[in-house]
mmCIF file of C-alpha atoms in Angstrom:
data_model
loop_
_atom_site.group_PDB
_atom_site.id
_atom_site.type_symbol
_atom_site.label_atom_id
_atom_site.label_comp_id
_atom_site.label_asym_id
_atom_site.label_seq_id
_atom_site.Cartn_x
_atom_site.Cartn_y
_atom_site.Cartn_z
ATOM 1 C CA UNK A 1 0.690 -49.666 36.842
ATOM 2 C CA UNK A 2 -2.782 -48.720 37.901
ATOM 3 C CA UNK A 3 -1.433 -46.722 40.977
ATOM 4 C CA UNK A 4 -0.052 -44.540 38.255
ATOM 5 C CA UNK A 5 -3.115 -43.960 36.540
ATOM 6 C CA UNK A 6 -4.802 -43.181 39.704
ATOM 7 C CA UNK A 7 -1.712 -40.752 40.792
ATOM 8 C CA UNK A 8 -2.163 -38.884 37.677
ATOM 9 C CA UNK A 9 -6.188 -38.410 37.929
ATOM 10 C CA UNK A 10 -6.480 -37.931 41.852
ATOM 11 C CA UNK A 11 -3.386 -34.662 41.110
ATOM 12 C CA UNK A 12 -5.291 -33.685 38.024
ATOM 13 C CA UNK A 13 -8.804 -33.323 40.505
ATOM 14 C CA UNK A 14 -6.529 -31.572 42.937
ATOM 15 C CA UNK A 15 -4.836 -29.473 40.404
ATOM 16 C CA UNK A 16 -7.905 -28.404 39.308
ATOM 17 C CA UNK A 17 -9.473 -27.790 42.830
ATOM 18 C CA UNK A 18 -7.114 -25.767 43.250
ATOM 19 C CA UNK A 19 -7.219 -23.676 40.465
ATOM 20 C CA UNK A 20 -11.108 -22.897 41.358
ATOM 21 C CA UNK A 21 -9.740 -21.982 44.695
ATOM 22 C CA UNK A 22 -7.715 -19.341 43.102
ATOM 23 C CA UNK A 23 -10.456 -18.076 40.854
ATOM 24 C CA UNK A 24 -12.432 -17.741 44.087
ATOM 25 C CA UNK A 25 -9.746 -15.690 45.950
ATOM 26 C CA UNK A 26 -9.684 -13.254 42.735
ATOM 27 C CA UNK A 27 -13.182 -12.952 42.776
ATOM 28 C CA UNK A 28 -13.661 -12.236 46.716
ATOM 29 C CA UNK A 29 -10.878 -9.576 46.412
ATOM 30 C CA UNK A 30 -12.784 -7.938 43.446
ATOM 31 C CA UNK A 31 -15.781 -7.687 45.246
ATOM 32 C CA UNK A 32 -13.321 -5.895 47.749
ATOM 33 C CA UNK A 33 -12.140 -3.107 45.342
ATOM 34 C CA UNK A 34 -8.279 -4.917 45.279
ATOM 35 C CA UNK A 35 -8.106 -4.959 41.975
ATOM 36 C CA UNK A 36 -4.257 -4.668 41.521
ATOM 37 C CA UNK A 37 -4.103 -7.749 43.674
ATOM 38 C CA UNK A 38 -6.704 -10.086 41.732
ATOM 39 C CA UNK A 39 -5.444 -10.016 38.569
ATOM 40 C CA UNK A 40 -1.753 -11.917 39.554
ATOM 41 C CA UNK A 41 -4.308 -14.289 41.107
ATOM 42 C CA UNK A 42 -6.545 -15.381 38.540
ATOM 43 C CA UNK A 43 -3.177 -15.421 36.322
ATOM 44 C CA UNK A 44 -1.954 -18.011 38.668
ATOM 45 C CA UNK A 45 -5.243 -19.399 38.981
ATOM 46 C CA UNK A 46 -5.491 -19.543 34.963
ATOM 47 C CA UNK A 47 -2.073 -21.705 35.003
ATOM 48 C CA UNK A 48 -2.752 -24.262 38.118
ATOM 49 C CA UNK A 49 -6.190 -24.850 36.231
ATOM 50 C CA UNK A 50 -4.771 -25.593 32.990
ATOM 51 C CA UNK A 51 -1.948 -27.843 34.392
ATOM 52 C CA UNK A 52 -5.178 -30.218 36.213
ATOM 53 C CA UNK A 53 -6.868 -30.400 32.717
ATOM 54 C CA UNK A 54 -3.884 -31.483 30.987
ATOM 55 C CA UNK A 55 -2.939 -33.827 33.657
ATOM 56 C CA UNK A 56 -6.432 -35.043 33.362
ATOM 57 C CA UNK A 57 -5.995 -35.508 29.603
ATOM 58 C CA UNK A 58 -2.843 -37.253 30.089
ATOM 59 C CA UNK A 59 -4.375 -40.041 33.034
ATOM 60 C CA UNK A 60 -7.018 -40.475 30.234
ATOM 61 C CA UNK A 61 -5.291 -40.978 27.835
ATOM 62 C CA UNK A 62 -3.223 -43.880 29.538
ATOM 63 C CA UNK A 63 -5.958 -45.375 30.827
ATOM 64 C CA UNK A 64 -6.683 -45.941 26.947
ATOM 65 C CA UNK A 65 -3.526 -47.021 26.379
ATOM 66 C CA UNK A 66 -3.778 -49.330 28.321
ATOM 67 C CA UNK A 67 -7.396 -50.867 27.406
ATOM 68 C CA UNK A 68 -5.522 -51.498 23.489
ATOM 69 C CA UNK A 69 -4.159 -54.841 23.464
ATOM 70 C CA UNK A 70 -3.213 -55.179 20.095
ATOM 71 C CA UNK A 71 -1.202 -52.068 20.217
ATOM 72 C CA UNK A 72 0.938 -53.389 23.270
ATOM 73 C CA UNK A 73 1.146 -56.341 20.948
ATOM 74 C CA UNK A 74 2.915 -55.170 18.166
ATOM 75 C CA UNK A 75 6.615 -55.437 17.990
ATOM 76 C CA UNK A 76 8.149 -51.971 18.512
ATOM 77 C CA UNK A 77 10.316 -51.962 15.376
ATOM 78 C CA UNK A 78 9.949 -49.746 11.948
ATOM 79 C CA UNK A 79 6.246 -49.251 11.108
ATOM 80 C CA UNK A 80 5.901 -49.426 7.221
ATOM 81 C CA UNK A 81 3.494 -46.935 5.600
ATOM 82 C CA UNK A 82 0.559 -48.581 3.819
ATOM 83 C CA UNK A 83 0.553 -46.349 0.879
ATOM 84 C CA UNK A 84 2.419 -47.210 -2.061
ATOM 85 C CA UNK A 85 5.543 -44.755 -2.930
ATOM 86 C CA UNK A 86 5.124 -43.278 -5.840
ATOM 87 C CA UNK A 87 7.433 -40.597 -7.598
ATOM 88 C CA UNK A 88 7.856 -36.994 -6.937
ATOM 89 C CA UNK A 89 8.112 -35.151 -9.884
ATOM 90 C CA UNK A 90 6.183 -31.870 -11.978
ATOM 91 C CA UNK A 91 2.580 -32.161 -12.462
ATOM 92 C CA UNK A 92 1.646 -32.366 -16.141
ATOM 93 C CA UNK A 93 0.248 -29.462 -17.672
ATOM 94 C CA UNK A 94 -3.413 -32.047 -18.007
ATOM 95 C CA UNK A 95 -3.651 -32.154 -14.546
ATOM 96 C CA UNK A 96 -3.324 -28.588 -13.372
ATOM 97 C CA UNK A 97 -5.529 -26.684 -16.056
ATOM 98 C CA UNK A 98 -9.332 -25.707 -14.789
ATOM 99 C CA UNK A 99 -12.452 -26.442 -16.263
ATOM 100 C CA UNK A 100 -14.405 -29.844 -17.054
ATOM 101 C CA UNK A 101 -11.863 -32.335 -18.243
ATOM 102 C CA UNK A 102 -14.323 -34.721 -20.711
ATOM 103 C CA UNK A 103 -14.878 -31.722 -22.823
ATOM 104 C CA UNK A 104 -11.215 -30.000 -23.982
ATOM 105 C CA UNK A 105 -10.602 -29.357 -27.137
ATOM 106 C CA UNK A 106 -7.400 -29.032 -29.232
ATOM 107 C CA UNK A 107 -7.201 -25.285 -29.805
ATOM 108 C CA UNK A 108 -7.319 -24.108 -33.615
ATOM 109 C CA UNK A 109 -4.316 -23.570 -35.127
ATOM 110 C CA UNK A 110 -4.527 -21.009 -38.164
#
């Protein structure tokens, strides 16, 4: 299981390499005047980059996955919500008017 983890960080590292490798190549043929040519390869250089970050995320977050015992512990069946249920229904009219709520008074009926 470890060789997994270290699978997914060493590609992530690489991934990324590689992406600054690409952002390199756009830049040298900028500073050559090819500008029709850099721009598909900082777009691939964009993508490759972001794949090694999210592979890096993912090895992370794994590797604290794996340092949880007491979540690898629990039995895998239906997790029950700690809230209690209560009823779905319209809002009374007390709950939804504005202003300070200690104060209201009846209105005046003439």
């Amino acid at each position: 299981m470890r060789f997994a983890y270290w699978s997914r960080e060493v590609a992530g590292w690489v991934l990324v390499a590689a992406g600054l490798f690409f952002f390199w190549q756009s830049y040298s043929l900028l500073l050559n005047k090819r500008v029709f040519e850099a721009a598909p390869v900082s777009f691939i250089g964009f993508i490759v980059f972001r794949g090694g970050i999210h592979v890096l995320k993912v090895a992370v977050a794994a590797q604290a996955a794996r340092a949880l015992p007491e979540v690898a512990a629990q039995p895998a069946g239906r997790r029950v919500a700690l809230t209690a249920a209560r009823a779905i229904g319209p809002t009374p009219a007390e709950n939804v008017l504005p202003g300070p709520k200690a104060g209201r008074v009846a209105p005046i009926e003439s």
